[in-house]
């Protein structure tokens, strides 16, 4: 697996450039020219709308929105938010829900290293901070799987402004809020502080996927060999 870090120091990565990169890397994995890729980045300020976005979710201030081919609804990316794009072939049979749940666990485990107790909320994707009256999302998940290979992935709010979320219905969820690791902890935690931990958790998970793919290929080979021997007998 190759890992790239972009826009974490210096100018943030333009979203369109990052998306074009994802497409190129996705094509490489689909074609078998690469096993997998991981892109870790920080984007320039942008709203992106997944396929389930409703008109009522869109920015009330007329800000431009980039339509994307991932699942989910509208969200924001920008400085202070750490984004991870694992581009990997999923094992057969495809289980997209299990993949999403695993990415959620990666975010939850990363938050735990920094002393933040994030968790799942039933019926809602992502990683959440439970509050008495209004849960707050700290990490979002949005993916696409084409030809068995993933795109898009994780966004984890580190020390970004929450003001951009005020113009949209983030992820289409009107009865919940959004927060950052810094806000929860009461101290600054930047993407640079978090990236090594997130990468380590992702590496461990992606290694299990690679092992499952290898085991699946081995099982297919054994079945094919058994069928051949049986035919000859």
PDB file of N, CA, C and O in Angstrom, residues 152-230:
ATOM      1  N   UNK A 152     -13.429   7.730  -1.469  1.00  0.00           N
ATOM      2  CA  UNK A 152     -13.875   8.624  -0.400  1.00  0.00           C
ATOM      3  C   UNK A 152     -13.551   7.979   0.952  1.00  0.00           C
ATOM      4  O   UNK A 152     -12.649   7.156   1.021  1.00  0.00           O
ATOM      5  N   UNK A 153     -14.181   8.364   2.044  1.00  0.00           N
ATOM      6  CA  UNK A 153     -13.817   7.744   3.311  1.00  0.00           C
ATOM      7  C   UNK A 153     -14.215   8.512   4.543  1.00  0.00           C
ATOM      8  O   UNK A 153     -15.395   8.676   4.839  1.00  0.00           O
ATOM      9  N   UNK A 154     -13.205   9.053   5.265  1.00  0.00           N
ATOM     10  CA  UNK A 154     -13.377   9.575   6.621  1.00  0.00           C
ATOM     11  C   UNK A 154     -13.057  11.059   6.666  1.00  0.00           C
ATOM     12  O   UNK A 154     -12.107  11.512   6.030  1.00  0.00           O
ATOM     13  N   UNK A 155     -13.831  11.807   7.453  1.00  0.00           N
ATOM     14  CA  UNK A 155     -13.400  13.157   7.843  1.00  0.00           C
ATOM     15  C   UNK A 155     -13.512  13.265   9.356  1.00  0.00           C
ATOM     16  O   UNK A 155     -14.534  12.885   9.936  1.00  0.00           O
ATOM     17  N   UNK A 156     -12.460  13.759   9.993  1.00  0.00           N
ATOM     18  CA  UNK A 156     -12.414  13.878  11.449  1.00  0.00           C
ATOM     19  C   UNK A 156     -12.142  15.334  11.808  1.00  0.00           C
ATOM     20  O   UNK A 156     -11.108  15.902  11.435  1.00  0.00           O
ATOM     21  N   UNK A 157     -13.073  15.935  12.514  1.00  0.00           N
ATOM     22  CA  UNK A 157     -12.940  17.335  12.915  1.00  0.00           C
ATOM     23  C   UNK A 157     -11.931  17.460  14.044  1.00  0.00           C
ATOM     24  O   UNK A 157     -12.137  16.912  15.131  1.00  0.00           O
ATOM     25  N   UNK A 158     -10.860  18.192  13.787  1.00  0.00           N
ATOM     26  CA  UNK A 158      -9.786  18.347  14.771  1.00  0.00           C
ATOM     27  C   UNK A 158      -9.839  19.726  15.426  1.00  0.00           C
ATOM     28  O   UNK A 158     -10.207  19.850  16.592  1.00  0.00           O
ATOM     29  N   UNK A 159      -9.448  20.772  14.674  1.00  0.00           N
ATOM     30  CA  UNK A 159      -9.508  22.122  15.237  1.00  0.00           C
ATOM     31  C   UNK A 159     -10.124  23.104  14.242  1.00  0.00           C
ATOM     32  O   UNK A 159      -9.830  24.293  14.260  1.00  0.00           O
ATOM     33  N   UNK A 160     -10.970  22.592  13.356  1.00  0.00           N
ATOM     34  CA  UNK A 160     -11.612  23.441  12.352  1.00  0.00           C
ATOM     35  C   UNK A 160     -12.703  24.315  12.961  1.00  0.00           C
ATOM     36  O   UNK A 160     -13.255  24.017  14.035  1.00  0.00           O
ATOM     37  N   UNK A 161     -13.033  25.386  12.255  1.00  0.00           N
ATOM     38  CA  UNK A 161     -14.166  26.220  12.619  1.00  0.00           C
ATOM     39  C   UNK A 161     -15.459  25.436  12.407  1.00  0.00           C
ATOM     40  O   UNK A 161     -15.572  24.640  11.467  1.00  0.00           O
ATOM     41  N   UNK A 162     -16.438  25.670  13.258  1.00  0.00           N
ATOM     42  CA  UNK A 162     -17.757  25.057  13.082  1.00  0.00           C
ATOM     43  C   UNK A 162     -18.722  25.991  12.362  1.00  0.00           C
ATOM     44  O   UNK A 162     -19.852  25.599  12.047  1.00  0.00           O
ATOM     45  N   UNK A 163     -18.265  27.203  12.075  1.00  0.00           N
ATOM     46  CA  UNK A 163     -19.142  28.183  11.429  1.00  0.00           C
ATOM     47  C   UNK A 163     -19.686  27.699  10.088  1.00  0.00           C
ATOM     48  O   UNK A 163     -20.874  27.917   9.795  1.00  0.00           O
ATOM     49  N   UNK A 164     -18.885  27.027   9.220  1.00  0.00           N
ATOM     50  CA  UNK A 164     -19.440  26.601   7.928  1.00  0.00           C
ATOM     51  C   UNK A 164     -20.633  25.659   8.050  1.00  0.00           C
ATOM     52  O   UNK A 164     -21.487  25.612   7.162  1.00  0.00           O
ATOM     53  N   UNK A 165     -20.687  24.896   9.129  1.00  0.00           N
ATOM     54  CA  UNK A 165     -21.812  23.975   9.308  1.00  0.00           C
ATOM     55  C   UNK A 165     -23.119  24.707   9.573  1.00  0.00           C
ATOM     56  O   UNK A 165     -24.204  24.155   9.379  1.00  0.00           O
ATOM     57  N   UNK A 166     -23.002  25.959  10.019  1.00  0.00           N
ATOM     58  CA  UNK A 166     -24.205  26.719  10.331  1.00  0.00           C
ATOM     59  C   UNK A 166     -25.031  27.073   9.109  1.00  0.00           C
ATOM     60  O   UNK A 166     -26.217  27.409   9.231  1.00  0.00           O
ATOM     61  N   UNK A 167     -24.435  26.990   7.915  1.00  0.00           N
ATOM     62  CA  UNK A 167     -25.148  27.352   6.692  1.00  0.00           C
ATOM     63  C   UNK A 167     -25.833  26.168   6.029  1.00  0.00           C
ATOM     64  O   UNK A 167     -26.548  26.340   5.037  1.00  0.00           O
ATOM     65  N   UNK A 168     -25.595  24.945   6.544  1.00  0.00           N
ATOM     66  CA  UNK A 168     -26.150  23.751   5.919  1.00  0.00           C
ATOM     67  C   UNK A 168     -26.830  22.877   6.974  1.00  0.00           C
ATOM     68  O   UNK A 168     -26.690  23.114   8.174  1.00  0.00           O
ATOM     69  N   UNK A 169     -27.545  21.868   6.508  1.00  0.00           N
ATOM     70  CA  UNK A 169     -28.009  20.797   7.386  1.00  0.00           C
ATOM     71  C   UNK A 169     -26.994  19.662   7.214  1.00  0.00           C
ATOM     72  O   UNK A 169     -27.094  18.863   6.283  1.00  0.00           O
ATOM     73  N   UNK A 170     -25.999  19.638   8.069  1.00  0.00           N
ATOM     74  CA  UNK A 170     -24.870  18.716   7.887  1.00  0.00           C
ATOM     75  C   UNK A 170     -25.328  17.274   7.876  1.00  0.00           C
ATOM     76  O   UNK A 170     -26.017  16.822   8.805  1.00  0.00           O
ATOM     77  N   UNK A 171     -24.966  16.555   6.820  1.00  0.00           N
ATOM     78  CA  UNK A 171     -25.332  15.148   6.645  1.00  0.00           C
ATOM     79  C   UNK A 171     -26.839  14.934   6.645  1.00  0.00           C
ATOM     80  O   UNK A 171     -27.313  13.815   6.832  1.00  0.00           O
ATOM     81  N   UNK A 172     -27.592  16.018   6.459  1.00  0.00           N
ATOM     82  CA  UNK A 172     -29.045  15.912   6.429  1.00  0.00           C
ATOM     83  C   UNK A 172     -29.667  15.669   7.788  1.00  0.00           C
ATOM     84  O   UNK A 172     -30.846  15.308   7.876  1.00  0.00           O
ATOM     85  N   UNK A 173     -28.920  15.881   8.867  1.00  0.00           N
ATOM     86  CA  UNK A 173     -29.417  15.601  10.217  1.00  0.00           C
ATOM     87  C   UNK A 173     -29.678  16.925  10.926  1.00  0.00           C
ATOM     88  O   UNK A 173     -28.739  17.620  11.324  1.00  0.00           O
ATOM     89  N   UNK A 174     -30.947  17.260  11.072  1.00  0.00           N
ATOM     90  CA  UNK A 174     -31.312  18.569  11.609  1.00  0.00           C
ATOM     91  C   UNK A 174     -31.353  18.602  13.133  1.00  0.00           C
ATOM     92  O   UNK A 174     -31.299  19.682  13.730  1.00  0.00           O
ATOM     93  N   UNK A 175     -31.459  17.437  13.779  1.00  0.00           N
ATOM     94  CA  UNK A 175     -31.649  17.417  15.226  1.00  0.00           C
ATOM     95  C   UNK A 175     -30.368  17.047  15.979  1.00  0.00           C
ATOM     96  O   UNK A 175     -30.421  16.582  17.115  1.00  0.00           O
ATOM     97  N   UNK A 176     -29.216  17.252  15.341  1.00  0.00           N
ATOM     98  CA  UNK A 176     -27.935  16.962  15.992  1.00  0.00           C
ATOM     99  C   UNK A 176     -26.939  18.055  15.627  1.00  0.00           C
ATOM    100  O   UNK A 176     -27.162  18.841  14.704  1.00  0.00           O
ATOM    101  N   UNK A 177     -25.843  18.089  16.353  1.00  0.00           N
ATOM    102  CA  UNK A 177     -24.834  19.110  16.108  1.00  0.00           C
ATOM    103  C   UNK A 177     -23.536  18.524  15.601  1.00  0.00           C
ATOM    104  O   UNK A 177     -23.435  17.343  15.276  1.00  0.00           O
ATOM    105  N   UNK A 178     -22.523  19.378  15.531  1.00  0.00           N
ATOM    106  CA  UNK A 178     -21.196  19.004  15.064  1.00  0.00           C
ATOM    107  C   UNK A 178     -20.188  19.556  16.068  1.00  0.00           C
ATOM    108  O   UNK A 178     -20.401  20.630  16.648  1.00  0.00           O
ATOM    109  N   UNK A 179     -19.103  18.829  16.284  1.00  0.00           N
ATOM    110  CA  UNK A 179     -18.087  19.301  17.215  1.00  0.00           C
ATOM    111  C   UNK A 179     -16.710  18.928  16.685  1.00  0.00           C
ATOM    112  O   UNK A 179     -16.572  18.356  15.603  1.00  0.00           O
ATOM    113  N   UNK A 180     -15.679  19.276  17.438  1.00  0.00           N
ATOM    114  CA  UNK A 180     -14.292  18.963  17.085  1.00  0.00           C
ATOM    115  C   UNK A 180     -13.593  18.344  18.296  1.00  0.00           C
ATOM    116  O   UNK A 180     -14.033  18.513  19.441  1.00  0.00           O
ATOM    117  N   UNK A 181     -12.491  17.667  18.041  1.00  0.00           N
ATOM    118  CA  UNK A 181     -11.694  17.148  19.150  1.00  0.00           C
ATOM    119  C   UNK A 181     -11.242  18.289  20.066  1.00  0.00           C
ATOM    120  O   UNK A 181     -11.254  18.155  21.294  1.00  0.00           O
ATOM    121  N   UNK A 182     -10.840  19.400  19.466  1.00  0.00           N
ATOM    122  CA  UNK A 182     -10.358  20.538  20.261  1.00  0.00           C
ATOM    123  C   UNK A 182     -11.443  21.080  21.184  1.00  0.00           C
ATOM    124  O   UNK A 182     -11.187  21.404  22.353  1.00  0.00           O
ATOM    125  N   UNK A 183     -12.657  21.162  20.655  1.00  0.00           N
ATOM    126  CA  UNK A 183     -13.767  21.687  21.459  1.00  0.00           C
ATOM    127  C   UNK A 183     -14.106  20.744  22.606  1.00  0.00           C
ATOM    128  O   UNK A 183     -14.369  21.187  23.733  1.00  0.00           O
ATOM    129  N   UNK A 184     -14.088  19.455  22.341  1.00  0.00           N
ATOM    130  CA  UNK A 184     -14.393  18.483  23.394  1.00  0.00           C
ATOM    131  C   UNK A 184     -13.333  18.517  24.483  1.00  0.00           C
ATOM    132  O   UNK A 184     -13.635  18.466  25.685  1.00  0.00           O
ATOM    133  N   UNK A 185     -12.060  18.629  24.091  1.00  0.00           N
ATOM    134  CA  UNK A 185     -10.956  18.543  25.040  1.00  0.00           C
ATOM    135  C   UNK A 185     -10.622  19.874  25.707  1.00  0.00           C
ATOM    136  O   UNK A 185      -9.937  19.901  26.725  1.00  0.00           O
ATOM    137  N   UNK A 186     -11.066  20.976  25.095  1.00  0.00           N
ATOM    138  CA  UNK A 186     -10.729  22.279  25.649  1.00  0.00           C
ATOM    139  C   UNK A 186      -9.296  22.693  25.397  1.00  0.00           C
ATOM    140  O   UNK A 186      -8.748  23.547  26.098  1.00  0.00           O
ATOM    141  N   UNK A 187      -8.666  22.070  24.403  1.00  0.00           N
ATOM    142  CA  UNK A 187      -7.305  22.436  23.997  1.00  0.00           C
ATOM    143  C   UNK A 187      -7.155  22.146  22.512  1.00  0.00           C
ATOM    144  O   UNK A 187      -7.921  21.361  21.947  1.00  0.00           O
ATOM    145  N   UNK A 188      -6.177  22.770  21.876  1.00  0.00           N
ATOM    146  CA  UNK A 188      -6.037  22.620  20.439  1.00  0.00           C
ATOM    147  C   UNK A 188      -5.433  21.260  20.081  1.00  0.00           C
ATOM    148  O   UNK A 188      -4.387  20.870  20.609  1.00  0.00           O
ATOM    149  N   UNK A 189      -6.121  20.557  19.203  1.00  0.00           N
ATOM    150  CA  UNK A 189      -5.644  19.300  18.632  1.00  0.00           C
ATOM    151  C   UNK A 189      -5.770  19.442  17.122  1.00  0.00           C
ATOM    152  O   UNK A 189      -6.879  19.496  16.586  1.00  0.00           O
ATOM    153  N   UNK A 190      -4.648  19.526  16.432  1.00  0.00           N
ATOM    154  CA  UNK A 190      -4.651  19.807  14.998  1.00  0.00           C
ATOM    155  C   UNK A 190      -4.630  18.507  14.183  1.00  0.00           C
ATOM    156  O   UNK A 190      -4.332  17.426  14.708  1.00  0.00           O
ATOM    157  N   UNK A 191      -4.924  18.580  12.872  1.00  0.00           N
ATOM    158  CA  UNK A 191      -4.758  17.397  12.018  1.00  0.00           C
ATOM    159  C   UNK A 191      -3.359  16.803  12.099  1.00  0.00           C
ATOM    160  O   UNK A 191      -3.200  15.577  12.075  1.00  0.00           O
ATOM    161  N   UNK A 192      -2.342  17.666  12.212  1.00  0.00           N
ATOM    162  CA  UNK A 192      -0.974  17.166  12.333  1.00  0.00           C
ATOM    163  C   UNK A 192      -0.748  16.369  13.603  1.00  0.00           C
ATOM    164  O   UNK A 192       0.089  15.458  13.633  1.00  0.00           O
ATOM    165  N   UNK A 193      -1.495  16.711  14.664  1.00  0.00           N
ATOM    166  CA  UNK A 193      -1.386  15.964  15.923  1.00  0.00           C
ATOM    167  C   UNK A 193      -2.020  14.583  15.808  1.00  0.00           C
ATOM    168  O   UNK A 193      -1.631  13.650  16.522  1.00  0.00           O
ATOM    169  N   UNK A 194      -3.001  14.450  14.926  1.00  0.00           N
ATOM    170  CA  UNK A 194      -3.843  13.250  14.876  1.00  0.00           C
ATOM    171  C   UNK A 194      -3.435  12.294  13.764  1.00  0.00           C
ATOM    172  O   UNK A 194      -3.688  11.096  13.832  1.00  0.00           O
ATOM    173  N   UNK A 195      -2.775  12.788  12.717  1.00  0.00           N
ATOM    174  CA  UNK A 195      -2.614  12.009  11.494  1.00  0.00           C
ATOM    175  C   UNK A 195      -1.872  10.697  11.719  1.00  0.00           C
ATOM    176  O   UNK A 195      -2.239   9.664  11.131  1.00  0.00           O
ATOM    177  N   UNK A 196      -0.832  10.676  12.550  1.00  0.00           N
ATOM    178  CA  UNK A 196      -0.096   9.430  12.767  1.00  0.00           C
ATOM    179  C   UNK A 196      -0.981   8.362  13.404  1.00  0.00           C
ATOM    180  O   UNK A 196      -0.921   7.180  13.040  1.00  0.00           O
ATOM    181  N   UNK A 197      -1.799   8.786  14.355  1.00  0.00           N
ATOM    182  CA  UNK A 197      -2.685   7.840  15.047  1.00  0.00           C
ATOM    183  C   UNK A 197      -3.749   7.304  14.109  1.00  0.00           C
ATOM    184  O   UNK A 197      -3.999   6.088  14.068  1.00  0.00           O
ATOM    185  N   UNK A 198      -4.367   8.185  13.338  1.00  0.00           N
ATOM    186  CA  UNK A 198      -5.389   7.728  12.395  1.00  0.00           C
ATOM    187  C   UNK A 198      -4.778   6.783  11.362  1.00  0.00           C
ATOM    188  O   UNK A 198      -5.360   5.741  11.025  1.00  0.00           O
ATOM    189  N   UNK A 199      -3.598   7.136  10.856  1.00  0.00           N
ATOM    190  CA  UNK A 199      -2.952   6.277   9.866  1.00  0.00           C
ATOM    191  C   UNK A 199      -2.644   4.903  10.449  1.00  0.00           C
ATOM    192  O   UNK A 199      -2.844   3.875   9.777  1.00  0.00           O
ATOM    193  N   UNK A 200      -2.174   4.850  11.691  1.00  0.00           N
ATOM    194  CA  UNK A 200      -1.850   3.559  12.307  1.00  0.00           C
ATOM    195  C   UNK A 200      -3.088   2.678  12.419  1.00  0.00           C
ATOM    196  O   UNK A 200      -3.041   1.472  12.130  1.00  0.00           O
ATOM    197  N   UNK A 201      -4.213   3.256  12.831  1.00  0.00           N
ATOM    198  CA  UNK A 201      -5.445   2.469  12.954  1.00  0.00           C
ATOM    199  C   UNK A 201      -5.949   2.024  11.583  1.00  0.00           C
ATOM    200  O   UNK A 201      -6.423   0.890  11.425  1.00  0.00           O
ATOM    201  N   UNK A 202      -5.843   2.902  10.590  1.00  0.00           N
ATOM    202  CA  UNK A 202      -6.254   2.522   9.244  1.00  0.00           C
ATOM    203  C   UNK A 202      -5.348   1.433   8.677  1.00  0.00           C
ATOM    204  O   UNK A 202      -5.826   0.473   8.051  1.00  0.00           O
ATOM    205  N   UNK A 203      -4.044   1.565   8.882  1.00  0.00           N
ATOM    206  CA  UNK A 203      -3.105   0.555   8.397  1.00  0.00           C
ATOM    207  C   UNK A 203      -3.453  -0.823   8.967  1.00  0.00           C
ATOM    208  O   UNK A 203      -3.429  -1.834   8.253  1.00  0.00           O
ATOM    209  N   UNK A 204      -3.749  -0.860  10.262  1.00  0.00           N
ATOM    210  CA  UNK A 204      -4.072  -2.136  10.899  1.00  0.00           C
ATOM    211  C   UNK A 204      -5.339  -2.735  10.302  1.00  0.00           C
ATOM    212  O   UNK A 204      -5.399  -3.940  10.016  1.00  0.00           O
ATOM    213  N   UNK A 205      -6.350  -1.901  10.094  1.00  0.00           N
ATOM    214  CA  UNK A 205      -7.596  -2.407   9.520  1.00  0.00           C
ATOM    215  C   UNK A 205      -7.405  -2.846   8.077  1.00  0.00           C
ATOM    216  O   UNK A 205      -7.873  -3.918   7.670  1.00  0.00           O
ATOM    217  N   UNK A 206      -6.715  -2.047   7.274  1.00  0.00           N
ATOM    218  CA  UNK A 206      -6.513  -2.397   5.867  1.00  0.00           C
ATOM    219  C   UNK A 206      -5.666  -3.658   5.724  1.00  0.00           C
ATOM    220  O   UNK A 206      -5.836  -4.417   4.761  1.00  0.00           O
ATOM    221  N   UNK A 207      -4.786  -3.909   6.680  1.00  0.00           N
ATOM    222  CA  UNK A 207      -4.010  -5.153   6.659  1.00  0.00           C
ATOM    223  C   UNK A 207      -4.929  -6.361   6.844  1.00  0.00           C
ATOM    224  O   UNK A 207      -4.719  -7.410   6.221  1.00  0.00           O
ATOM    225  N   UNK A 208      -5.957  -6.221   7.687  1.00  0.00           N
ATOM    226  CA  UNK A 208      -6.902  -7.335   7.858  1.00  0.00           C
ATOM    227  C   UNK A 208      -7.696  -7.569   6.577  1.00  0.00           C
ATOM    228  O   UNK A 208      -7.998  -8.716   6.226  1.00  0.00           O
ATOM    229  N   UNK A 209      -8.040  -6.496   5.862  1.00  0.00           N
ATOM    230  CA  UNK A 209      -8.732  -6.663   4.584  1.00  0.00           C
ATOM    231  C   UNK A 209      -7.856  -7.398   3.580  1.00  0.00           C
ATOM    232  O   UNK A 209      -8.333  -8.282   2.855  1.00  0.00           O
ATOM    233  N   UNK A 210      -6.567  -7.031   3.529  1.00  0.00           N
ATOM    234  CA  UNK A 210      -5.654  -7.694   2.605  1.00  0.00           C
ATOM    235  C   UNK A 210      -5.540  -9.180   2.932  1.00  0.00           C
ATOM    236  O   UNK A 210      -5.506 -10.031   2.026  1.00  0.00           O
ATOM    237  N   UNK A 211      -5.488  -9.502   4.213  1.00  0.00           N
ATOM    238  CA  UNK A 211      -5.403 -10.910   4.611  1.00  0.00           C
ATOM    239  C   UNK A 211      -6.670 -11.668   4.221  1.00  0.00           C
ATOM    240  O   UNK A 211      -6.602 -12.811   3.746  1.00  0.00           O
ATOM    241  N   UNK A 212      -7.823 -11.041   4.397  1.00  0.00           N
ATOM    242  CA  UNK A 212      -9.079 -11.689   4.010  1.00  0.00           C
ATOM    243  C   UNK A 212      -9.140 -11.912   2.502  1.00  0.00           C
ATOM    244  O   UNK A 212      -9.646 -12.931   2.038  1.00  0.00           O
ATOM    245  N   UNK A 213      -8.620 -10.955   1.721  1.00  0.00           N
ATOM    246  CA  UNK A 213      -8.580 -11.155   0.271  1.00  0.00           C
ATOM    247  C   UNK A 213      -7.690 -12.333  -0.089  1.00  0.00           C
ATOM    248  O   UNK A 213      -8.038 -13.156  -0.929  1.00  0.00           O
ATOM    249  N   UNK A 214      -6.522 -12.424   0.558  1.00  0.00           N
ATOM    250  CA  UNK A 214      -5.613 -13.536   0.284  1.00  0.00           C
ATOM    251  C   UNK A 214      -6.246 -14.867   0.668  1.00  0.00           C
ATOM    252  O   UNK A 214      -6.148 -15.856  -0.066  1.00  0.00           O
ATOM    253  N   UNK A 215      -6.907 -14.893   1.830  1.00  0.00           N
ATOM    254  CA  UNK A 215      -7.570 -16.123   2.257  1.00  0.00           C
ATOM    255  C   UNK A 215      -8.667 -16.516   1.281  1.00  0.00           C
ATOM    256  O   UNK A 215      -8.855 -17.698   0.979  1.00  0.00           O
ATOM    257  N   UNK A 216      -9.393 -15.515   0.763  1.00  0.00           N
ATOM    258  CA  UNK A 216     -10.448 -15.792  -0.206  1.00  0.00           C
ATOM    259  C   UNK A 216      -9.896 -16.358  -1.492  1.00  0.00           C
ATOM    260  O   UNK A 216     -10.442 -17.305  -2.061  1.00  0.00           O
ATOM    261  N   UNK A 217      -8.757 -15.815  -1.961  1.00  0.00           N
ATOM    262  CA  UNK A 217      -8.131 -16.332  -3.179  1.00  0.00           C
ATOM    263  C   UNK A 217      -7.641 -17.763  -2.964  1.00  0.00           C
ATOM    264  O   UNK A 217      -7.762 -18.613  -3.837  1.00  0.00           O
ATOM    265  N   UNK A 218      -7.098 -18.026  -1.760  1.00  0.00           N
ATOM    266  CA  UNK A 218      -6.616 -19.371  -1.475  1.00  0.00           C
ATOM    267  C   UNK A 218      -7.768 -20.362  -1.456  1.00  0.00           C
ATOM    268  O   UNK A 218      -7.662 -21.480  -1.977  1.00  0.00           O
ATOM    269  N   UNK A 219      -8.894 -19.945  -0.868  1.00  0.00           N
ATOM    270  CA  UNK A 219     -10.067 -20.815  -0.823  1.00  0.00           C
ATOM    271  C   UNK A 219     -10.592 -21.082  -2.224  1.00  0.00           C
ATOM    272  O   UNK A 219     -10.956 -22.211  -2.564  1.00  0.00           O
ATOM    273  N   UNK A 220     -10.618 -20.054  -3.063  1.00  0.00           N
ATOM    274  CA  UNK A 220     -11.059 -20.237  -4.447  1.00  0.00           C
ATOM    275  C   UNK A 220     -10.148 -21.223  -5.167  1.00  0.00           C
ATOM    276  O   UNK A 220     -10.604 -22.070  -5.935  1.00  0.00           O
ATOM    277  N   UNK A 221      -8.845 -21.127  -4.921  1.00  0.00           N
ATOM    278  CA  UNK A 221      -7.898 -22.035  -5.558  1.00  0.00           C
ATOM    279  C   UNK A 221      -8.098 -23.470  -5.119  1.00  0.00           C
ATOM    280  O   UNK A 221      -8.050 -24.398  -5.932  1.00  0.00           O
ATOM    281  N   UNK A 222      -8.336 -23.669  -3.811  1.00  0.00           N
ATOM    282  CA  UNK A 222      -8.575 -25.018  -3.308  1.00  0.00           C
ATOM    283  C   UNK A 222      -9.844 -25.609  -3.913  1.00  0.00           C
ATOM    284  O   UNK A 222      -9.897 -26.773  -4.287  1.00  0.00           O
ATOM    285  N   UNK A 223     -10.911 -24.783  -4.024  1.00  0.00           N
ATOM    286  CA  UNK A 223     -12.149 -25.258  -4.615  1.00  0.00           C
ATOM    287  C   UNK A 223     -11.940 -25.642  -6.075  1.00  0.00           C
ATOM    288  O   UNK A 223     -12.432 -26.663  -6.540  1.00  0.00           O
ATOM    289  N   UNK A 224     -11.183 -24.802  -6.814  1.00  0.00           N
ATOM    290  CA  UNK A 224     -10.936 -25.099  -8.221  1.00  0.00           C
ATOM    291  C   UNK A 224     -10.132 -26.390  -8.364  1.00  0.00           C
ATOM    292  O   UNK A 224     -10.413 -27.217  -9.234  1.00  0.00           O
ATOM    293  N   UNK A 225      -9.133 -26.587  -7.480  1.00  0.00           N
ATOM    294  CA  UNK A 225      -8.328 -27.785  -7.550  1.00  0.00           C
ATOM    295  C   UNK A 225      -9.163 -29.020  -7.240  1.00  0.00           C
ATOM    296  O   UNK A 225      -9.057 -30.053  -7.909  1.00  0.00           O
ATOM    297  N   UNK A 226     -10.028 -28.927  -6.248  1.00  0.00           N
ATOM    298  CA  UNK A 226     -10.883 -30.052  -5.889  1.00  0.00           C
ATOM    299  C   UNK A 226     -11.814 -30.418  -7.037  1.00  0.00           C
ATOM    300  O   UNK A 226     -12.011 -31.578  -7.373  1.00  0.00           O
ATOM    301  N   UNK A 227     -12.359 -29.399  -7.697  1.00  0.00           N
ATOM    302  CA  UNK A 227     -13.256 -29.654  -8.822  1.00  0.00           C
ATOM    303  C   UNK A 227     -12.502 -30.333  -9.969  1.00  0.00           C
ATOM    304  O   UNK A 227     -13.018 -31.237 -10.615  1.00  0.00           O
ATOM    305  N   UNK A 228     -11.254 -29.917 -10.201  1.00  0.00           N
ATOM    306  CA  UNK A 228     -10.459 -30.503 -11.291  1.00  0.00           C
ATOM    307  C   UNK A 228     -10.134 -31.960 -10.992  1.00  0.00           C
ATOM    308  O   UNK A 228     -10.289 -32.839 -11.854  1.00  0.00           O
ATOM    309  N   UNK A 229      -9.706 -32.256  -9.779  1.00  0.00           N
ATOM    310  CA  UNK A 229      -9.389 -33.634  -9.402  1.00  0.00           C
ATOM    311  C   UNK A 229     -10.630 -34.507  -9.501  1.00  0.00           C
ATOM    312  O   UNK A 229     -10.609 -35.626 -10.012  1.00  0.00           O
ATOM    313  N   UNK A 230     -11.762 -33.984  -8.998  1.00  0.00           N
ATOM    314  CA  UNK A 230     -13.011 -34.752  -9.058  1.00  0.00           C
ATOM    315  C   UNK A 230     -13.408 -35.074 -10.475  1.00  0.00           C
ATOM    316  O   UNK A 230     -13.857 -36.195 -10.783  1.00  0.00           O
TER     317      UNK A 230
END
